[in-house]
CSV table of N, CA and C in Angstrom, one decimal:
chain,number,residue,atom,x,y,z
D,1,MET,N,-62.6,182.2,-61.1
D,1,MET,CA,-63.1,181.3,-60.1
D,1,MET,C,-64.6,181.3,-60.1
D,2,LYS,N,-65.2,180.1,-60.1
D,2,LYS,CA,-66.6,180.0,-60.0
D,2,LYS,C,-67.2,180.2,-58.6
D,3,ALA,N,-68.4,180.8,-58.6
D,3,ALA,CA,-69.1,180.8,-57.3
D,3,ALA,C,-69.6,179.5,-57.0
D,4,ILE,N,-69.9,179.2,-55.7
D,4,ILE,CA,-70.4,177.9,-55.3
D,4,ILE,C,-71.8,177.6,-56.0
D,5,ARG,N,-72.6,178.6,-56.1
D,5,ARG,CA,-73.9,178.4,-56.7
D,5,ARG,C,-73.8,178.1,-58.2
D,6,ASP,N,-72.8,178.7,-58.9
D,6,ASP,CA,-72.6,178.3,-60.3
D,6,ASP,C,-72.1,176.9,-60.4
D,7,ALA,N,-71.3,176.4,-59.5
D,7,ALA,CA,-70.8,175.0,-59.5
D,7,ALA,C,-72.0,174.1,-59.3
D,8,LEU,N,-72.9,174.4,-58.4
D,8,LEU,CA,-74.0,173.6,-58.1
D,8,LEU,C,-74.9,173.5,-59.4
D,9,GLY,N,-75.1,174.7,-60.0
D,9,GLY,CA,-75.9,174.7,-61.2
D,9,GLY,C,-75.4,173.9,-62.4
D,10,ASN,N,-74.1,173.7,-62.4
D,10,ASN,CA,-73.4,172.9,-63.4
D,10,ASN,C,-73.3,171.4,-63.1
D,11,ALA,N,-73.7,171.1,-61.8
D,11,ALA,CA,-73.6,169.7,-61.4
D,11,ALA,C,-74.6,168.9,-62.2
D,12,SER,N,-74.2,167.6,-62.4
D,12,SER,CA,-75.1,166.8,-63.3
D,12,SER,C,-76.5,166.6,-62.8
D,13,ASP,N,-76.6,166.4,-61.5
D,13,ASP,CA,-77.9,166.2,-60.9
D,13,ASP,C,-77.9,166.5,-59.4
D,14,CYS,N,-78.7,167.5,-59.0
D,14,CYS,CA,-78.8,167.8,-57.6
D,14,CYS,C,-80.0,167.2,-57.0
D,15,ALA,N,-80.9,166.6,-57.8
D,15,ALA,CA,-82.1,166.0,-57.2
D,15,ALA,C,-81.8,165.0,-56.2
D,16,GLY,N,-82.5,165.1,-55.1
D,16,GLY,CA,-82.3,164.1,-54.0
D,16,GLY,C,-81.0,164.3,-53.2
D,17,ARG,N,-80.3,165.4,-53.4
D,17,ARG,CA,-79.1,165.7,-52.6
D,17,ARG,C,-79.4,166.9,-51.7
D,18,PHE,N,-78.9,166.8,-50.5
D,18,PHE,CA,-79.2,167.8,-49.5
D,18,PHE,C,-77.9,168.4,-48.8
D,19,LEU,N,-78.1,169.5,-48.3
D,19,LEU,CA,-77.1,170.1,-47.4
D,19,LEU,C,-77.6,169.9,-46.0
D,20,TRP,N,-76.9,169.1,-45.2
D,20,TRP,CA,-77.5,168.7,-43.9
D,20,TRP,C,-76.9,169.5,-42.7
D,21,GLY,N,-77.7,169.8,-41.8
D,21,GLY,CA,-77.3,170.4,-40.5
D,21,GLY,C,-77.6,169.4,-39.4
D,22,ALA,N,-77.5,169.9,-38.2
D,22,ALA,CA,-77.8,169.0,-37.0
D,22,ALA,C,-79.2,168.6,-36.9
D,23,THR,N,-80.2,169.4,-37.3
D,23,THR,CA,-81.6,169.1,-37.1
D,23,THR,C,-82.4,169.3,-38.4
D,24,ALA,N,-81.8,169.7,-39.5
D,24,ALA,CA,-82.6,169.9,-40.7
D,24,ALA,C,-81.7,169.7,-41.9
D,25,GLY,N,-82.3,169.7,-43.1
D,25,GLY,CA,-81.6,169.6,-44.4
D,25,GLY,C,-82.3,170.5,-45.4
D,26,VAL,N,-81.5,171.0,-46.4
D,26,VAL,CA,-82.0,171.8,-47.4
D,26,VAL,C,-81.7,171.1,-48.8
D,27,PRO,N,-82.7,170.9,-49.6
D,27,PRO,CA,-82.4,170.3,-50.9
D,27,PRO,C,-81.5,171.2,-51.8
D,28,LEU,N,-80.5,170.7,-52.4
D,28,LEU,CA,-79.6,171.5,-53.2
D,28,LEU,C,-80.4,172.1,-54.4
D,29,SER,N,-81.4,171.4,-54.9
D,29,SER,CA,-82.2,171.9,-56.0
D,29,SER,C,-83.0,173.1,-55.6
D,30,ASP,N,-83.4,173.2,-54.3
D,30,ASP,CA,-84.1,174.4,-53.8
D,30,ASP,C,-83.2,175.6,-53.7
D,31,LEU,N,-81.9,175.3,-53.4
D,31,LEU,CA,-80.9,176.4,-53.4
D,31,LEU,C,-80.7,177.1,-54.7
D,32,LEU,N,-80.9,176.3,-55.8
D,32,LEU,CA,-80.7,176.8,-57.1
D,32,LEU,C,-81.9,177.6,-57.6
D,33,ARG,N,-83.1,177.3,-57.1
D,33,ARG,CA,-84.3,178.0,-57.5
D,33,ARG,C,-84.9,179.0,-56.5
D,34,GLY,N,-84.2,179.2,-55.4
D,34,GLY,CA,-84.8,180.0,-54.4
D,34,GLY,C,-83.7,180.8,-53.7
D,35,THR,N,-84.2,181.4,-52.6
D,35,THR,CA,-83.3,182.3,-51.8
D,35,THR,C,-83.6,182.1,-50.3
D,36,SER,N,-82.6,182.3,-49.5
D,36,SER,CA,-82.8,182.4,-48.1
D,36,SER,C,-82.7,183.8,-47.6
D,37,LEU,N,-82.4,184.7,-48.5
D,37,LEU,CA,-82.2,186.1,-48.2
D,37,LEU,C,-83.4,187.0,-48.5
D,38,GLY,N,-84.5,186.4,-48.8
D,38,GLY,CA,-85.7,187.2,-48.9
D,38,GLY,C,-85.7,188.3,-50.0
D,39,GLY,N,-84.9,188.0,-51.1
D,39,GLY,CA,-84.8,189.0,-52.2
D,39,GLY,C,-83.8,190.1,-52.0
D,40,GLY,N,-83.0,190.0,-50.9
D,40,GLY,CA,-82.0,191.0,-50.6
D,40,GLY,C,-80.7,190.9,-51.3
D,41,LEU,N,-80.5,189.8,-52.1
D,41,LEU,CA,-79.2,189.6,-52.7
D,41,LEU,C,-78.7,190.7,-53.6
D,42,PRO,N,-79.5,191.3,-54.5
D,42,PRO,CA,-78.9,192.4,-55.3
D,42,PRO,C,-78.3,193.6,-54.5
D,43,GLU,N,-78.9,193.8,-53.4
D,43,GLU,CA,-78.5,194.9,-52.5
D,43,GLU,C,-77.1,194.6,-51.9
D,44,LEU,N,-76.7,193.4,-51.8
D,44,LEU,CA,-75.5,193.0,-51.2
D,44,LEU,C,-74.3,192.9,-52.1
D,45,SER,N,-74.6,193.2,-53.4
D,45,SER,CA,-73.5,193.1,-54.4
D,45,SER,C,-72.4,194.1,-54.1
D,46,GLY,N,-71.2,193.5,-54.0
D,46,GLY,CA,-70.0,194.3,-53.8
D,46,GLY,C,-69.8,194.8,-52.4
D,47,ARG,N,-70.6,194.4,-51.5
D,47,ARG,CA,-70.5,194.9,-50.1
D,47,ARG,C,-69.6,194.0,-49.2
D,48,SER,N,-69.2,194.6,-48.1
D,48,SER,CA,-68.5,193.8,-47.1
D,48,SER,C,-69.6,193.4,-46.1
D,49,VAL,N,-69.9,192.1,-46.0
D,49,VAL,CA,-71.0,191.6,-45.3
D,49,VAL,C,-70.6,190.8,-44.1
D,50,LEU,N,-71.3,191.1,-43.0
D,50,LEU,CA,-71.1,190.4,-41.7
D,50,LEU,C,-72.2,189.3,-41.7
D,51,LEU,N,-71.8,188.1,-41.5
D,51,LEU,CA,-72.8,187.0,-41.5
D,51,LEU,C,-72.9,186.5,-40.0
D,52,LEU,N,-74.1,186.6,-39.4
D,52,LEU,CA,-74.3,186.3,-38.0
D,52,LEU,C,-75.5,185.4,-37.9
D,53,THR,N,-75.3,184.1,-37.7
D,53,THR,CA,-76.5,183.2,-37.7
D,53,THR,C,-76.4,182.3,-36.4
D,54,GLU,N,-77.5,181.8,-36.1
D,54,GLU,CA,-77.6,180.9,-34.9
D,54,GLU,C,-77.1,179.5,-35.1
D,55,ASP,N,-77.0,179.0,-36.4
D,55,ASP,CA,-76.5,177.7,-36.6
D,55,ASP,C,-75.7,177.6,-37.9
D,56,GLN,N,-75.0,176.5,-38.0
D,56,GLN,CA,-74.1,176.3,-39.2
D,56,GLN,C,-74.8,176.2,-40.5
D,57,LEU,N,-76.0,175.5,-40.5
D,57,LEU,CA,-76.7,175.2,-41.7
D,57,LEU,C,-77.2,176.6,-42.3
D,58,THR,N,-77.8,177.4,-41.5
D,58,THR,CA,-78.3,178.7,-42.0
D,58,THR,C,-77.1,179.5,-42.5
D,59,ALA,N,-76.0,179.5,-41.9
D,59,ALA,CA,-74.8,180.2,-42.4
D,59,ALA,C,-74.3,179.6,-43.7
D,60,ALA,N,-74.3,178.3,-43.9
D,60,ALA,CA,-73.9,177.6,-45.1
D,60,ALA,C,-74.8,178.0,-46.3
D,61,VAL,N,-76.1,178.0,-46.0
D,61,VAL,CA,-77.0,178.4,-47.1
D,61,VAL,C,-76.8,179.9,-47.5
D,62,ALA,N,-76.6,180.7,-46.5
D,62,ALA,CA,-76.4,182.2,-46.9
D,62,ALA,C,-75.0,182.3,-47.6
D,63,LEU,N,-74.0,181.6,-47.2
D,63,LEU,CA,-72.7,181.6,-47.8
D,63,LEU,C,-72.8,181.2,-49.3
D,64,ILE,N,-73.6,180.2,-49.6
D,64,ILE,CA,-73.8,179.8,-51.0
D,64,ILE,C,-74.3,180.9,-51.8
D,65,GLU,N,-75.3,181.7,-51.3
D,65,GLU,CA,-75.9,182.8,-52.0
D,65,GLU,C,-74.9,184.0,-52.1
D,66,LEU,N,-74.2,184.2,-51.1
D,66,LEU,CA,-73.3,185.4,-51.0
D,66,LEU,C,-72.0,185.2,-51.8
D,67,ASP,N,-71.5,184.0,-52.0
D,67,ASP,CA,-70.3,183.8,-52.7
D,67,ASP,C,-70.4,184.3,-54.2
D,68,GLY,N,-69.5,185.1,-54.6
D,68,GLY,CA,-69.5,185.7,-55.9
D,68,GLY,C,-70.3,187.0,-56.0
D,69,VAL,N,-71.0,187.3,-54.9
D,69,VAL,CA,-71.8,188.5,-54.9
D,69,VAL,C,-71.2,189.6,-53.9
D,70,ALA,N,-71.0,189.1,-52.7
D,70,ALA,CA,-70.3,190.0,-51.7
D,70,ALA,C,-68.9,190.2,-52.0
D,71,ARG,N,-68.3,191.3,-51.7
D,71,ARG,CA,-66.9,191.6,-51.9
D,71,ARG,C,-66.1,190.9,-50.8
D,72,ARG,N,-66.6,190.9,-49.6
D,72,ARG,CA,-66.0,190.3,-48.4
D,72,ARG,C,-67.1,189.7,-47.5
D,73,ILE,N,-66.8,188.6,-46.9
D,73,ILE,CA,-67.8,188.0,-45.9
D,73,ILE,C,-67.0,187.8,-44.6
D,74,VAL,N,-67.5,188.3,-43.6
D,74,VAL,CA,-67.0,188.1,-42.2
D,74,VAL,C,-68.0,187.2,-41.5
D,75,ILE,N,-67.5,186.0,-41.1
D,75,ILE,CA,-68.4,185.0,-40.5
D,75,ILE,C,-68.1,185.1,-39.0
D,76,CYS,N,-69.2,185.3,-38.3
D,76,CYS,CA,-69.1,185.4,-36.8
D,76,CYS,C,-69.6,184.2,-36.1
D,77,PRO,N,-69.1,183.8,-35.0
D,77,PRO,CA,-69.6,182.6,-34.3
D,77,PRO,C,-70.9,183.0,-33.7
D,78,PRO,N,-71.8,182.0,-33.5
D,78,PRO,CA,-73.1,182.2,-32.9
D,78,PRO,C,-73.1,182.8,-31.5
D,79,ASP,N,-72.0,182.6,-30.8
D,79,ASP,CA,-72.0,183.1,-29.4
D,79,ASP,C,-71.3,184.5,-29.3
D,80,LEU,N,-71.1,185.2,-30.4
D,80,LEU,CA,-70.4,186.5,-30.4
D,80,LEU,C,-71.3,187.4,-29.5
D,81,SER,N,-70.7,188.0,-28.5
D,81,SER,CA,-71.5,188.9,-27.7
D,81,SER,C,-71.8,190.2,-28.4
D,82,ALA,N,-73.0,190.8,-28.1
D,82,ALA,CA,-73.4,192.1,-28.7
D,82,ALA,C,-72.4,193.2,-28.4
D,83,GLY,N,-71.7,193.1,-27.3
D,83,GLY,CA,-70.7,194.1,-27.0
D,83,GLY,C,-69.5,194.1,-28.0
D,84,HIS,N,-69.2,192.9,-28.6
D,84,HIS,CA,-68.1,192.9,-29.5
D,84,HIS,C,-68.4,193.2,-30.9
D,85,LEU,N,-69.7,193.2,-31.2
D,85,LEU,CA,-70.2,193.5,-32.6
D,85,LEU,C,-69.7,194.8,-33.2
D,86,PRO,N,-69.8,195.9,-32.5
D,86,PRO,CA,-69.3,197.2,-33.0
D,86,PRO,C,-67.8,197.1,-33.5
D,87,SER,N,-66.9,196.5,-32.7
D,87,SER,CA,-65.5,196.4,-33.1
D,87,SER,C,-65.3,195.5,-34.3
D,88,VAL,N,-66.1,194.4,-34.4
D,88,VAL,CA,-65.9,193.6,-35.5
D,88,VAL,C,-66.4,194.3,-36.8
D,89,ILE,N,-67.5,195.1,-36.7
D,89,ILE,CA,-68.0,195.8,-37.8
D,89,ILE,C,-67.0,196.9,-38.2
D,90,ALA,N,-66.5,197.6,-37.3
D,90,ALA,CA,-65.5,198.6,-37.6
D,90,ALA,C,-64.2,198.1,-38.2
D,91,GLY,N,-63.7,197.0,-37.6
D,91,GLY,CA,-62.4,196.4,-38.0
D,91,GLY,C,-62.5,195.8,-39.4
D,92,ALA,N,-63.6,195.3,-39.8
D,92,ALA,CA,-63.8,194.7,-41.1
D,92,ALA,C,-64.5,195.6,-42.1
D,93,ARG,N,-64.7,196.8,-41.7
D,93,ARG,CA,-65.4,197.8,-42.6
D,93,ARG,C,-66.7,197.2,-43.2
D,94,VAL,N,-67.5,196.6,-42.3
D,94,VAL,CA,-68.7,196.0,-42.7
D,94,VAL,C,-69.7,197.1,-43.1
D,95,ASP,N,-70.4,196.9,-44.2
D,95,ASP,CA,-71.5,197.8,-44.6
D,95,ASP,C,-72.8,197.2,-44.8
D,96,ALA,N,-72.9,195.8,-44.4
D,96,ALA,CA,-74.2,195.1,-44.5
D,96,ALA,C,-74.1,194.0,-43.5
D,97,ILE,N,-75.2,193.6,-42.9
D,97,ILE,CA,-75.3,192.5,-42.0
D,97,ILE,C,-76.4,191.6,-42.5
D,98,VAL,N,-76.0,190.3,-42.6
D,98,VAL,CA,-77.0,189.2,-42.9
D,98,VAL,C,-77.1,188.4,-41.7
D,99,SER,N,-78.3,188.3,-41.2
D,99,SER,CA,-78.5,187.6,-39.9
D,99,SER,C,-79.9,187.0,-39.8
D,100,ASP,N,-80.0,185.9,-39.0
D,100,ASP,CA,-81.3,185.4,-38.6
D,100,ASP,C,-81.7,185.8,-37.3
D,101,ARG,N,-81.0,186.8,-36.7
D,101,ARG,CA,-81.3,187.3,-35.4
D,101,ARG,C,-82.0,188.7,-35.6
D,102,ASP,N,-82.7,189.0,-34.5
D,102,ASP,CA,-83.3,190.4,-34.5
D,102,ASP,C,-82.2,191.3,-33.9
D,103,LEU,N,-81.7,192.2,-34.7
D,103,LEU,CA,-80.7,193.1,-34.2
D,103,LEU,C,-81.2,194.5,-34.1
D,104,PRO,N,-80.8,195.2,-33.1
D,104,PRO,CA,-81.3,196.6,-32.9
D,104,PRO,C,-80.9,197.4,-34.2
D,105,ASP,N,-81.9,198.3,-34.6
D,105,ASP,CA,-81.6,199.1,-35.7
D,105,ASP,C,-80.7,200.3,-35.3
D,106,ARG,N,-79.9,200.7,-36.3
D,106,ARG,CA,-79.0,201.8,-36.1
D,106,ARG,C,-79.4,202.7,-37.3
D,107,ASP,N,-80.0,203.9,-37.0
D,107,ASP,CA,-80.4,204.8,-38.0
D,107,ASP,C,-79.3,205.9,-38.1
D,108,GLY,N,-79.4,206.7,-39.1
D,108,GLY,CA,-78.5,207.8,-39.3
D,108,GLY,C,-77.3,207.5,-40.0
D,109,PRO,N,-76.3,208.4,-39.9
D,109,PRO,CA,-75.0,208.2,-40.7
D,109,PRO,C,-74.4,206.9,-40.3
D,110,GLY,N,-73.9,206.2,-41.2
D,110,GLY,CA,-73.2,204.9,-40.9
D,110,GLY,C,-74.1,203.8,-40.7
D,111,ALA,N,-75.4,204.0,-40.9
D,111,ALA,CA,-76.4,202.9,-40.8
D,111,ALA,C,-76.0,201.7,-41.7
D,112,LEU,N,-76.1,200.5,-41.3
D,112,LEU,CA,-75.8,199.4,-42.1
D,112,LEU,C,-77.0,198.8,-42.8
D,113,LEU,N,-76.9,198.3,-44.0
D,113,LEU,CA,-77.9,197.5,-44.6
D,113,LEU,C,-78.1,196.2,-43.8
D,114,ARG,N,-79.3,195.9,-43.6
D,114,ARG,CA,-79.6,194.7,-42.9
D,114,ARG,C,-80.5,193.8,-43.7
D,115,VAL,N,-80.1,192.6,-44.0
D,115,VAL,CA,-80.8,191.6,-44.8
D,115,VAL,C,-81.0,190.4,-43.9
D,116,PRO,N,-82.3,190.0,-43.7
D,116,PRO,CA,-82.6,188.8,-42.9
D,116,PRO,C,-82.3,187.5,-43.8
D,117,CYS,N,-81.9,186.5,-43.1
D,117,CYS,CA,-81.7,185.2,-43.7
D,117,CYS,C,-82.5,184.2,-42.9
D,118,ARG,N,-83.0,183.2,-43.6
D,118,ARG,CA,-83.8,182.2,-42.9
D,118,ARG,C,-83.4,180.8,-43.5
D,119,LEU,N,-83.6,179.8,-42.8
D,119,LEU,CA,-83.2,178.5,-43.3
D,119,LEU,C,-84.2,178.1,-44.4
D,120,ALA,N,-85.5,178.5,-44.3
D,120,ALA,CA,-86.5,178.2,-45.3
D,120,ALA,C,-86.1,178.9,-46.6
D,121,ILE,N,-86.1,178.1,-47.7
D,121,ILE,CA,-85.8,178.7,-49.0
D,121,ILE,C,-87.1,179.0,-49.7
D,122,THR,N,-87.2,180.3,-50.1
D,122,THR,CA,-88.4,180.7,-50.8
D,122,THR,C,-88.1,180.8,-52.3
D,123,PRO,N,-89.1,180.4,-53.1
D,123,PRO,CA,-88.9,180.5,-54.6
D,123,PRO,C,-88.5,182.0,-55.0
D,124,ALA,N,-87.6,182.1,-55.9
D,124,ALA,CA,-87.2,183.4,-56.4
D,124,ALA,C,-86.7,183.3,-57.8
D,125,ALA,N,-87.0,184.4,-58.6
D,125,ALA,CA,-86.5,184.4,-59.9
D,125,ALA,C,-85.0,184.6,-59.9
D,126,ALA,N,-84.3,184.0,-60.9
D,126,ALA,CA,-82.9,184.1,-61.0
D,126,ALA,C,-82.5,185.6,-61.1
D,127,VAL,N,-81.5,186.0,-60.3
D,127,VAL,CA,-81.0,187.4,-60.3
D,127,VAL,C,-79.6,187.3,-60.9
D,128,PRO,N,-79.3,187.9,-62.0
D,128,PRO,CA,-78.0,187.8,-62.5
D,128,PRO,C,-77.1,188.7,-61.6
D,129,PRO,N,-76.2,188.0,-60.8
D,129,PRO,CA,-75.4,188.8,-59.8
D,129,PRO,C,-74.3,189.6,-60.5
D,130,ASP,N,-73.9,190.7,-59.9
D,130,ASP,CA,-72.8,191.4,-60.3
D,130,ASP,C,-71.6,190.7,-59.7
D,131,ARG,N,-70.8,189.9,-60.4
D,131,ARG,CA,-69.8,189.0,-59.9
D,131,ARG,C,-68.7,189.8,-59.2
D,132,HIS,N,-68.3,189.3,-58.1
D,132,HIS,CA,-67.1,189.8,-57.3
D,132,HIS,C,-66.3,188.6,-56.8
D,133,ALA,N,-65.0,188.8,-56.7
D,133,ALA,CA,-64.2,187.8,-56.1
D,133,ALA,C,-64.4,187.9,-54.6
D,134,THR,N,-65.1,187.0,-54.0
D,134,THR,CA,-65.4,187.0,-52.6
D,134,THR,C,-64.2,186.5,-51.8
């Protein structure tokens, strides 16, 4: 099974096509040449990732990058209360969080990898991902 990003890369022409949200859009060609994860994609390879974003478009952009890289993706609704977060993390055996929120750091044993995601796509060199069935 192909990852979403691979399917986009094989599309005949992404120029002029966008992924749209309620208030913004992201050019598909930018998704192929850049990252919303600030270079954190290699660290997420094979991990169980919790995706927690404020809006659907940011989540969609992160999902395109994570597909085929993360072992598992748990998508949380934007209104998930901080009190429920520990039980979701434990229940899904999450070992990394991708979020556009400022989350409190947890240091020490059991600390989770935290990778910020932003709607803005920054140019990035292609990283050959270690493929996983997400």
